Coordinates of C-alpha atoms in Angstrom, one line a residue:
R4 CA -20.7 -5.8 7.0
Y5 CA -19.4 -8.7 9.2
T6 CA -17.1 -8.1 12.1
D7 CA -16.9 -11.8 13.1
V8 CA -14.4 -12.9 10.4
R9 CA -12.3 -16.2 11.2
L10 CA -9.2 -17.7 9.1
V11 CA -9.8 -20.5 7.5
F12 CA -6.8 -21.5 5.7
A13 CA -3.3 -19.8 4.8
P14 CA -0.2 -21.2 3.1
E15 CA 3.1 -21.0 4.4
K16 CA 4.7 -17.8 3.9
R17 CA 7.6 -19.4 1.6
I18 CA 5.1 -20.7 -0.9
A19 CA 2.9 -17.6 -0.8
F20 CA 5.7 -15.2 -1.1
F21 CA 8.0 -17.5 -3.3
G22 CA 10.8 -15.4 -4.7
G23 CA 10.5 -12.5 -2.1
D24 CA 11.9 -9.2 -3.0
A25 CA 13.3 -10.7 -5.5
D26 CA 10.6 -11.7 -7.8
N27 CA 8.0 -9.1 -6.2
F28 CA 6.6 -7.1 -9.1
E29 CA 8.0 -9.6 -11.6
Y30 CA 6.7 -12.0 -13.9
P31 CA 6.5 -15.0 -14.8
R32 CA 5.5 -15.7 -10.8
F33 CA 4.8 -18.9 -8.8
D34 CA 3.1 -17.5 -5.8
L35 CA 0.1 -19.2 -3.6
D36 CA -0.9 -15.9 -2.5
I37 CA -4.1 -16.4 -0.8
C38 CA -6.1 -16.5 2.4
L39 CA -9.6 -18.4 2.7
F40 CA -11.7 -16.5 5.4
R41 CA -15.3 -17.4 6.8
A42 CA -17.9 -14.9 8.1
Y43 CA -20.1 -15.5 10.7
E44 CA -23.4 -14.1 12.1
N45 CA -24.2 -14.7 15.7
G46 CA -21.6 -17.5 16.3
Q47 CA -22.6 -19.2 12.8
P48 CA -21.2 -19.3 9.2
A49 CA -23.2 -16.4 7.3
H50 CA -25.8 -17.9 4.7
V51 CA -25.3 -16.0 1.7
E52 CA -27.8 -16.4 -1.2
N53 CA -25.2 -14.5 -4.0
Y54 CA -21.6 -15.6 -4.5
L55 CA -19.2 -16.6 -7.0
K56 CA -19.5 -20.0 -8.2
V57 CA -16.1 -21.6 -9.0
S58 CA -15.0 -22.5 -12.5
P59 CA -12.4 -25.6 -11.2
Q60 CA -10.7 -25.4 -14.7
G61 CA -9.7 -21.8 -14.3
P62 CA -9.7 -19.3 -17.4
A63 CA -7.9 -20.2 -20.8
E64 CA -6.0 -17.8 -22.7
H65 CA -7.4 -14.9 -24.6
D66 CA -10.7 -15.3 -22.2
L67 CA -12.5 -12.0 -21.3
V68 CA -12.2 -11.7 -17.4
F69 CA -13.5 -9.2 -15.0
V70 CA -11.8 -7.7 -11.9
S71 CA -14.2 -6.2 -9.0
G72 CA -12.2 -4.3 -6.4
H73 CA -11.1 -1.1 -4.6
P74 CA -7.9 0.5 -6.3
G75 CA -6.3 2.8 -4.1
R76 CA -5.0 5.7 -6.2
T77 CA -4.0 7.1 -9.6
N78 CA -2.3 10.0 -10.6
R79 CA -3.2 10.1 -14.3
Q80 CA -4.8 13.5 -14.7
L81 CA -1.7 15.4 -12.7
T82 CA -0.4 18.4 -14.3
V83 CA 2.8 18.7 -15.9
S84 CA 3.7 20.9 -13.3
A85 CA 3.0 18.4 -10.5
L86 CA 4.5 15.2 -12.5
T87 CA 7.5 17.5 -12.5
D88 CA 7.6 18.0 -8.8
L89 CA 6.7 14.3 -8.1
R90 CA 9.8 13.4 -10.5
D91 CA 12.1 15.9 -9.0
R92 CA 11.4 16.2 -5.6
V93 CA 8.5 14.0 -3.9
L94 CA 9.7 10.5 -5.3
P95 CA 13.5 11.3 -4.7
F96 CA 12.8 12.2 -1.3
Q97 CA 10.6 9.5 -0.5
L98 CA 13.3 6.8 -1.9
Q99 CA 16.2 8.2 0.3
T100 CA 14.0 7.4 3.1
L101 CA 12.9 4.2 2.0
Y102 CA 16.6 3.1 1.3
R103 CA 18.3 4.5 4.6
R104 CA 15.2 2.6 6.2
E105 CA 15.7 -0.7 4.2
V106 CA 19.6 -0.8 5.1
L107 CA 18.8 0.0 8.9
L108 CA 16.5 -2.8 8.8
A109 CA 18.2 -5.4 7.2
A110 CA 21.6 -4.7 9.2
F111 CA 19.3 -5.3 12.6
G112 CA 17.6 -8.4 11.3
A113 CA 21.0 -10.1 10.1
H114 CA 22.0 -10.0 13.8
S115 CA 19.7 -13.0 14.6
L116 CA 16.7 -14.8 13.6
E117 CA 14.7 -13.1 16.4
N118 CA 15.7 -9.8 15.2
Q119 CA 14.8 -11.0 11.7
R120 CA 11.4 -12.2 12.8
R121 CA 10.7 -8.6 14.7
I122 CA 11.5 -6.8 11.8
D123 CA 10.4 -8.9 8.7
S124 CA 6.9 -7.1 8.2
D125 CA 8.1 -3.6 8.1
L126 CA 11.1 -4.6 6.0
F127 CA 8.5 -6.4 3.7
G128 CA 6.6 -3.2 3.4
I129 CA 9.6 -1.0 2.7
R130 CA 11.0 -3.5 -0.2
N131 CA 7.8 -3.1 -1.5
S132 CA 7.4 0.9 -1.6
R133 CA 10.6 1.3 -2.4
K134 CA 10.1 -1.0 -5.7
R135 CA 7.0 0.7 -6.3
S136 CA 8.3 4.0 -6.1
N137 CA 11.4 3.1 -8.3
G138 CA 8.9 2.2 -10.9
Q139 CA 7.1 5.4 -10.8
L140 CA 10.4 7.3 -11.1
A141 CA 11.4 5.3 -14.2
T142 CA 8.1 6.2 -15.6
L143 CA 8.4 9.9 -15.1
L144 CA 12.3 9.8 -16.3
S145 CA 11.5 8.4 -19.9
P146 CA 11.9 11.1 -22.1
E147 CA 8.9 9.5 -24.4
F148 CA 6.6 9.4 -21.4
F149 CA 7.1 13.1 -20.4
A150 CA 7.3 14.7 -23.7
G151 CA 3.7 12.7 -24.7
R152 CA 2.3 14.4 -21.3
V153 CA 3.5 17.8 -22.3
E154 CA 1.8 17.6 -25.9
D155 CA -1.4 15.9 -24.6
E156 CA -1.6 19.1 -21.8
K157 CA -0.4 21.7 -24.4
A158 CA -3.0 20.3 -26.9
F159 CA -6.0 20.4 -24.4
R160 CA -5.3 23.9 -23.0
S161 CA -5.3 25.0 -26.6
E162 CA -9.1 23.1 -26.8
L163 CA -10.1 25.2 -23.8
E164 CA -9.0 28.5 -25.3
N165 CA -10.9 27.7 -28.3
Q166 CA -14.0 27.1 -26.3
P167 CA -15.3 30.4 -25.3
T168 CA -17.8 28.5 -22.1
L169 CA -14.3 26.4 -20.8
R170 CA -12.0 29.2 -21.6
P171 CA -12.2 29.9 -17.8
V172 CA -10.9 26.0 -17.0
V173 CA -7.2 27.4 -18.2
D174 CA -6.7 29.1 -14.9
A175 CA -7.3 26.1 -13.1
Y176 CA -3.9 24.9 -14.1
N177 CA -2.4 28.4 -12.7
R178 CA -4.1 27.7 -9.5
I179 CA -2.5 24.1 -9.5
D180 CA 1.0 25.7 -10.6
Q181 CA 0.8 28.0 -7.3
A182 CA -0.4 25.1 -4.7
E183 CA 2.4 23.2 -6.1
T184 CA 4.5 25.9 -5.3
E185 CA 3.4 26.1 -1.6
M186 CA 3.6 22.4 -0.9
M187 CA 7.2 22.1 -2.3
R188 CA 8.0 25.0 -0.3
V189 CA 7.3 22.8 3.0
L190 CA 7.8 19.4 1.6
V191 CA 11.0 18.4 3.8
S192 CA 9.7 19.8 6.8
G193 CA 6.1 18.4 6.4
F194 CA 7.1 15.0 5.5
L195 CA 9.6 14.9 8.8
L196 CA 7.5 16.5 11.1
E197 CA 3.9 15.7 10.1
G198 CA 3.8 12.8 7.4
D199 CA 0.7 11.7 6.4
W200 CA -1.9 9.0 7.6
R201 CA 0.1 6.2 6.1
H202 CA 3.2 6.5 7.1
G203 CA 3.6 9.3 10.3
A204 CA 6.1 11.5 10.7
L205 CA 9.5 10.5 8.8
G206 CA 11.3 12.0 11.5
F207 CA 9.7 10.0 14.4
D208 CA 9.6 6.7 13.3
S209 CA 8.8 5.2 16.3
R210 CA 5.3 3.3 16.9
L211 CA 5.4 4.8 20.5
F212 CA 5.6 8.2 19.1
R213 CA 2.7 7.6 17.1
I214 CA 0.7 6.4 20.1
A215 CA 1.5 9.6 21.8
R216 CA 0.7 11.8 18.7
T217 CA -2.5 10.0 18.8
L218 CA -3.3 10.5 22.2
I219 CA -2.4 14.2 22.5
R220 CA -4.3 15.1 19.3
A221 CA -7.2 12.8 20.6
A222 CA -7.8 15.0 23.4
V223 CA -7.9 18.0 21.5
E224 CA -10.0 16.9 18.7
R225 CA -12.6 14.5 20.0
P226 CA -14.4 17.5 21.9
K227 CA -14.8 19.4 18.7
P228 CA -18.1 19.0 16.4
N229 CA -17.3 15.8 14.0
G230 CA -16.8 18.1 11.0
E231 CA -14.1 20.1 12.7
R232 CA -12.1 17.5 13.5
L233 CA -8.9 16.5 11.8
A234 CA -9.9 13.5 9.5
E235 CA -8.6 10.7 11.3
F236 CA -10.6 11.6 14.6
R237 CA -14.1 11.9 12.9
D238 CA -16.5 9.3 14.0
S239 CA -16.4 7.4 10.4
N240 CA -12.7 6.6 11.4
R241 CA -13.1 5.8 14.8
A242 CA -13.1 2.1 14.7
P243 CA -9.9 1.9 12.7
L244 CA -8.1 4.4 14.8
E245 CA -9.1 2.7 18.1
L246 CA -8.3 -0.6 16.8
Q247 CA -4.7 0.7 16.1
L248 CA -4.1 2.7 19.1
F249 CA -5.2 0.1 21.6
S250 CA -3.7 -2.7 19.8
P251 CA -1.9 -5.5 22.4
S252 CA 0.7 -6.6 19.6
P253 CA 4.2 -6.4 20.9
I254 CA 6.2 -2.8 20.8
Y255 CA 10.1 -4.0 20.7
A256 CA 12.2 -1.8 22.5
D257 CA 15.4 -2.5 20.5
V258 CA 13.7 -2.0 17.4
E259 CA 12.0 1.2 18.7
E260 CA 15.8 2.4 19.7
V261 CA 17.2 1.4 16.3
E262 CA 14.2 3.2 14.2
L263 CA 14.0 6.2 16.1
S264 CA 17.6 6.8 16.6
D265 CA 18.1 6.3 12.4
S266 CA 15.0 8.8 12.0
L267 CA 16.5 11.6 14.5
T268 CA 19.3 11.4 12.8
D269 CA 17.8 11.9 9.4
L270 CA 15.8 14.7 11.0
A271 CA 18.7 16.2 12.4
S272 CA 20.5 16.1 8.8
R273 CA 18.1 17.5 6.8
L274 CA 16.7 20.3 8.8
G275 CA 20.2 21.0 10.2
P276 CA 21.6 20.3 13.8
E277 CA 21.1 24.2 14.7
D278 CA 17.5 24.5 14.1
S279 CA 15.8 25.8 17.2
L280 CA 13.3 22.9 17.1
V281 CA 15.7 20.2 16.3
K282 CA 17.8 21.5 19.4
Q283 CA 14.6 21.0 21.6
I284 CA 13.7 17.8 20.2
L285 CA 17.4 16.1 20.7
A286 CA 17.5 18.2 24.0
G287 CA 21.3 18.2 24.1
K288 CA 21.7 14.5 23.5
S289 CA 22.9 12.6 20.3
P290 CA 20.1 10.9 18.0
R291 CA 21.1 7.5 19.6
E292 CA 21.3 8.9 23.3
R293 CA 17.8 10.7 22.9
A294 CA 16.0 7.6 21.0
H295 CA 17.3 5.6 24.3
E296 CA 16.0 8.2 26.7
L297 CA 12.6 8.3 25.1
V298 CA 11.9 4.8 24.4
S299 CA 13.1 3.8 28.3
G300 CA 11.4 6.4 29.9
T301 CA 7.6 5.9 28.2
K302 CA 5.0 3.9 29.6
L303 CA 2.8 4.0 26.4
K304 CA 3.5 0.2 25.8
D305 CA 0.9 -0.3 28.5
V306 CA -2.4 -1.1 26.6
A307 CA -4.4 -0.2 29.8
L308 CA -2.4 3.0 30.4
R309 CA -3.5 4.1 26.7
H310 CA -7.0 3.4 27.3
Q311 CA -7.1 5.4 30.4
L312 CA -5.4 8.4 29.0
Y313 CA -7.7 8.3 25.5
E314 CA -10.8 8.3 27.7
G315 CA -9.4 10.6 30.1
G316 CA -8.7 13.3 27.6
A317 CA -6.8 16.4 28.3
A318 CA -7.5 16.3 31.9
A319 CA -5.4 12.9 32.1
L320 CA -2.9 14.2 30.2
E321 CA -2.4 17.3 32.1
G322 CA -1.1 15.4 35.3
Y323 CA 0.6 12.6 33.4
S324 CA 4.7 12.9 32.7
D325 CA 5.8 10.8 30.3
P326 CA 9.0 11.7 27.8
M327 CA 7.2 10.4 24.6
I328 CA 3.9 12.5 25.0
A329 CA 6.1 15.7 25.9
L330 CA 8.1 15.1 22.7
A331 CA 4.8 14.8 20.6
T332 CA 3.3 17.9 22.4
L333 CA 6.6 19.6 21.3
V334 CA 6.4 19.1 18.1
D335 CA 2.2 19.4 17.6
P336 CA 2.1 23.0 16.7
A337 CA 4.6 22.9 13.8
A338 CA 3.4 19.9 12.5
R339 CA -0.2 21.3 12.6
R340 CA 0.8 24.5 10.6
L341 CA 2.6 22.2 7.9
R342 CA -0.3 19.9 7.9
R343 CA -2.7 23.0 7.3
I344 CA -0.1 24.0 4.5
F345 CA -0.7 20.7 3.0
E346 CA -4.1 20.4 3.4
E347 CA -5.2 23.9 2.0
S348 CA -3.2 23.6 -1.0
S349 CA -4.4 19.8 -1.7
E350 CA -8.1 21.6 -1.5
T351 CA -7.1 24.0 -4.1
E352 CA -5.9 21.4 -6.2
Q353 CA -9.0 19.0 -5.9
E354 CA -11.1 21.9 -6.7
A355 CA -8.8 22.8 -9.9
Y356 CA -8.6 19.2 -10.7
G357 CA -12.5 18.6 -10.6
Q358 CA -13.2 21.5 -12.9
I359 CA -10.3 20.4 -15.2
A360 CA -12.0 16.8 -15.4
R361 CA -15.5 18.3 -16.0
A362 CA -13.9 20.1 -18.8
R363 CA -12.2 17.1 -20.2
F364 CA -15.5 14.8 -19.9
A365 CA -17.3 17.8 -22.0
L366 CA -14.9 17.7 -24.8
K367 CA -13.7 13.9 -24.7
G368 CA -16.5 11.9 -23.4
N369 CA -16.1 8.6 -21.8
E370 CA -12.9 8.0 -23.6
I371 CA -10.9 8.7 -20.3
Y372 CA -12.2 7.6 -17.2
P373 CA -11.5 9.0 -13.7
D374 CA -8.7 8.5 -11.4
A375 CA -8.8 5.5 -8.7
T376 CA -9.9 6.9 -5.6
G377 CA -10.5 3.9 -3.5
T378 CA -14.3 3.3 -4.4
L379 CA -15.6 0.3 -5.8
R380 CA -14.9 -0.5 -9.6
L381 CA -15.2 -3.2 -12.3
S382 CA -12.2 -3.8 -14.7
F383 CA -12.3 -5.9 -17.5
G384 CA -9.4 -7.4 -19.7
E385 CA -8.1 -10.5 -21.4
V386 CA -6.0 -13.3 -20.4
S387 CA -2.9 -12.6 -22.5
G388 CA 0.7 -12.7 -22.2
Y389 CA 3.1 -10.2 -23.6
E390 CA 6.5 -9.4 -25.3
V391 CA 9.6 -7.9 -24.0
D392 CA 12.9 -7.4 -25.9
G393 CA 11.6 -9.8 -28.3
K394 CA 11.0 -12.4 -25.8
T395 CA 7.4 -14.0 -25.7
I396 CA 6.1 -14.0 -21.6
P397 CA 3.5 -16.6 -21.5
A398 CA 0.2 -16.0 -20.2
F399 CA 0.3 -18.8 -17.4
T400 CA 2.8 -20.3 -15.2
T401 CA 2.6 -23.9 -13.8
F402 CA 3.8 -26.0 -11.0
A403 CA 6.4 -27.4 -13.0
G404 CA 7.9 -23.9 -13.6
L405 CA 7.9 -23.6 -9.8
Y406 CA 10.2 -26.4 -9.0
Q407 CA 12.4 -25.5 -12.2
H408 CA 12.5 -21.8 -10.6
A409 CA 13.5 -23.4 -7.2
N410 CA 15.9 -25.8 -8.8
D411 CA 17.6 -22.8 -10.7
H412 CA 18.6 -21.0 -7.5
Q413 CA 19.3 -24.1 -5.7
N414 CA 16.4 -24.0 -3.7
R415 CA 18.1 -20.8 -1.5
E416 CA 16.3 -17.9 0.1
P417 CA 14.2 -16.8 -1.3
F418 CA 13.5 -19.6 -3.8
D419 CA 13.4 -22.1 -1.0
L420 CA 10.2 -24.3 -0.8
P421 CA 8.5 -25.2 2.2
P422 CA 9.1 -29.0 3.1
R423 CA 5.8 -30.3 2.1
W424 CA 6.3 -28.5 -1.1
I425 CA 9.5 -30.8 -1.7
D426 CA 7.9 -33.9 0.1
R427 CA 4.6 -34.1 -1.7
H428 CA 5.6 -32.8 -5.1
D429 CA 4.8 -36.3 -6.8
K430 CA 1.3 -36.1 -5.6
L431 CA 0.7 -33.1 -7.7
N432 CA -0.4 -32.5 -11.5
L433 CA 2.8 -30.4 -12.4
Q434 CA 0.9 -29.2 -15.4
T435 CA -1.7 -27.5 -13.6
R436 CA -1.4 -23.7 -14.0
F437 CA -0.4 -21.8 -11.0
N438 CA -0.3 -17.9 -11.9
F439 CA -1.8 -15.7 -14.9
V440 CA -1.7 -12.3 -16.0
T441 CA -4.2 -10.3 -17.8
T442 CA -4.7 -6.8 -19.1
A443 CA -7.3 -5.7 -16.5
D444 CA -6.4 -2.2 -15.3
V445 CA -5.6 -2.8 -11.7
V446 CA -3.4 -0.9 -9.0
G447 CA -2.3 -0.9 -5.2
G448 CA -5.8 -2.1 -3.4
N449 CA -6.7 -4.7 -6.2
S450 CA -4.7 -7.3 -4.1
G451 CA -7.5 -10.0 -3.1
S452 CA -9.9 -9.1 -6.2
P453 CA -11.7 -11.9 -7.7
V454 CA -11.5 -12.7 -11.4
V455 CA -14.2 -13.9 -12.8
N456 CA -15.2 -15.1 -16.6
E457 CA -17.8 -14.2 -18.8
A458 CA -20.2 -16.7 -16.8
G459 CA -19.6 -14.8 -13.5
E460 CA -17.3 -17.6 -12.2
L461 CA -14.4 -17.2 -10.1
V462 CA -10.9 -18.2 -12.0
G463 CA -8.6 -16.4 -10.0
L464 CA -7.5 -14.0 -7.5
V465 CA -5.0 -10.8 -8.1
F466 CA -2.3 -10.3 -5.6
D467 CA 0.3 -8.3 -7.7
G468 CA 1.1 -6.4 -11.1
N469 CA 4.1 -7.0 -13.2
I470 CA 7.2 -4.4 -13.0
Q471 CA 5.5 -2.7 -16.4
S472 CA 2.4 -2.3 -14.5
L473 CA 3.8 0.4 -12.2
S474 CA 3.6 3.2 -14.9
G475 CA -0.3 2.5 -14.2
D476 CA -0.3 5.2 -11.8
F477 CA 0.3 7.7 -14.4
A478 CA -1.3 6.0 -17.8
Y479 CA -2.4 2.5 -18.7
S480 CA -1.0 0.6 -21.5
D481 CA -2.1 -2.9 -22.3
E482 CA 1.1 -3.8 -24.5
Q483 CA 3.0 -4.9 -21.2
S484 CA 1.0 -4.0 -18.3
R485 CA -0.7 -7.0 -16.6
S486 CA -2.3 -7.8 -13.3
V487 CA -1.0 -11.1 -12.0
A488 CA -3.2 -13.8 -10.4
V489 CA -3.3 -16.9 -9.0
D490 CA -5.5 -19.7 -10.8
I491 CA -8.1 -21.0 -9.2
A492 CA -7.0 -24.4 -10.7
A493 CA -3.9 -24.2 -8.7
I494 CA -5.9 -23.1 -5.4
I495 CA -7.9 -26.4 -5.7
E496 CA -5.1 -28.7 -7.0
A497 CA -2.8 -27.3 -3.4
L498 CA -5.9 -28.0 -1.1
D499 CA -6.4 -31.2 -2.1
K500 CA -3.0 -32.7 -2.5
M501 CA -0.9 -30.7 -0.7
Y502 CA -3.0 -29.5 2.3
D503 CA -5.3 -32.8 2.7
A504 CA -8.4 -29.8 2.4
K505 CA -10.8 -32.2 0.4
P506 CA -13.7 -30.8 2.7
L507 CA -12.7 -27.1 1.9
V508 CA -12.3 -27.8 -2.2
D509 CA -16.0 -29.8 -2.1
E510 CA -17.3 -26.6 -0.4
L511 CA -15.5 -24.5 -3.0
V512 CA -16.6 -26.3 -6.1
A513 CA -19.7 -27.9 -5.3
G514 CA -21.3 -25.7 -2.4
K515 CA -21.3 -29.1 -0.5
S516 CA -21.6 -27.9 3.5
V517 CA -18.7 -28.9 5.6
S518 CA -18.2 -29.2 9.6
R519 CA -17.1 -25.9 10.9

């Protein structure tokens, strides 16, 4: 494990994310979405015996390729009842929230370039999630897809019934149904007051609130035995938790107020302004007034203070008055109760799904591989185009296509090229392959994964999937679903001709040592 990792090269955002949200999850694509890093040991570049050699020409159409990475999560084994809840309750709720946040931040960013800079990263994340969730919902709303899942489950349960040793597994479906019912009962309040490790409580969309919650929970959780703590406070998660808690990155009061005000409005609208906890949260003020009071009154932007309160634990918090900490403390009992319901129900589901998976393996063998869980996997596929509505989508794009795409949009944002890509375009071999697609089965978490050929040589880097790949959360098909990668040939051409980084090219291609 390397703890000293340094940035060597990163392209301009306008070429790394050329096409912006409009082209996100689309293909053909024209993005130099790469970064190069160097790992160090004892202050010197790490010497690595085993590494991926580069194939400078990249892949050819129909080549067999392999992708290694850590795909985050798929839901291909979900029962029909769980898919129904996802389709009818969970995804619509999440999309309503995402659309609301997107409109809010876009309006805030439109006021000035500085505002836009401050919310740019958050807005990108929201738009990416919105597009992904829309793709998932579209899959679940497909009558053909859903009818197929209903028939598959019916047939599998019939097989279980006909196998005396596997017949008890049928009850696992009933346990999942009961767990789903329990989670859906508290879905809205759970998302608003507790949320999850990735998004936090949706009713308190504020980095300062998340800091306050971390501090008050750390005071309770850290003294406990490791196995009894909430997951994020266990020893295995200590480093990332503290890295986030003590980050010196700026917290902008105006952004905090806008986001917190809107999320408090959403909270009050969904739970009702007469709800007793909502009344305590708002403390007799409007959401906007309350957000201003909380953000202007807290001192948690001070990293040194966070260290002091974190290390001091319960004793330090008991003697410290802060409105954001008081709010987090007020909400915590209800939030913990909701979390307990979700975690107990999820545990029931996991046990039941494990039972179903073992039965499926007993009946089907290796016909079906297990869902992604963030662990290391090796996927394989073919470099191959596809057809959409009778139109052939080629496997490769080129630099020539990049400039044509920019011209088609009159070089207007988000199709505006960086100045160097305009000034130096005549230096490029425009027929160089830029991006390509493969049938390799990848999902969120695979970004940055190497694509290697049969010889084990690096030919590209995965950075996205096409819009059809979003159905891959629930099922895989190689008919149209594709992973999208940057061709190594484009990386080499750009480093050499656009960025005058010939020493980097030599190091990548020939393994020549360079001055670091």
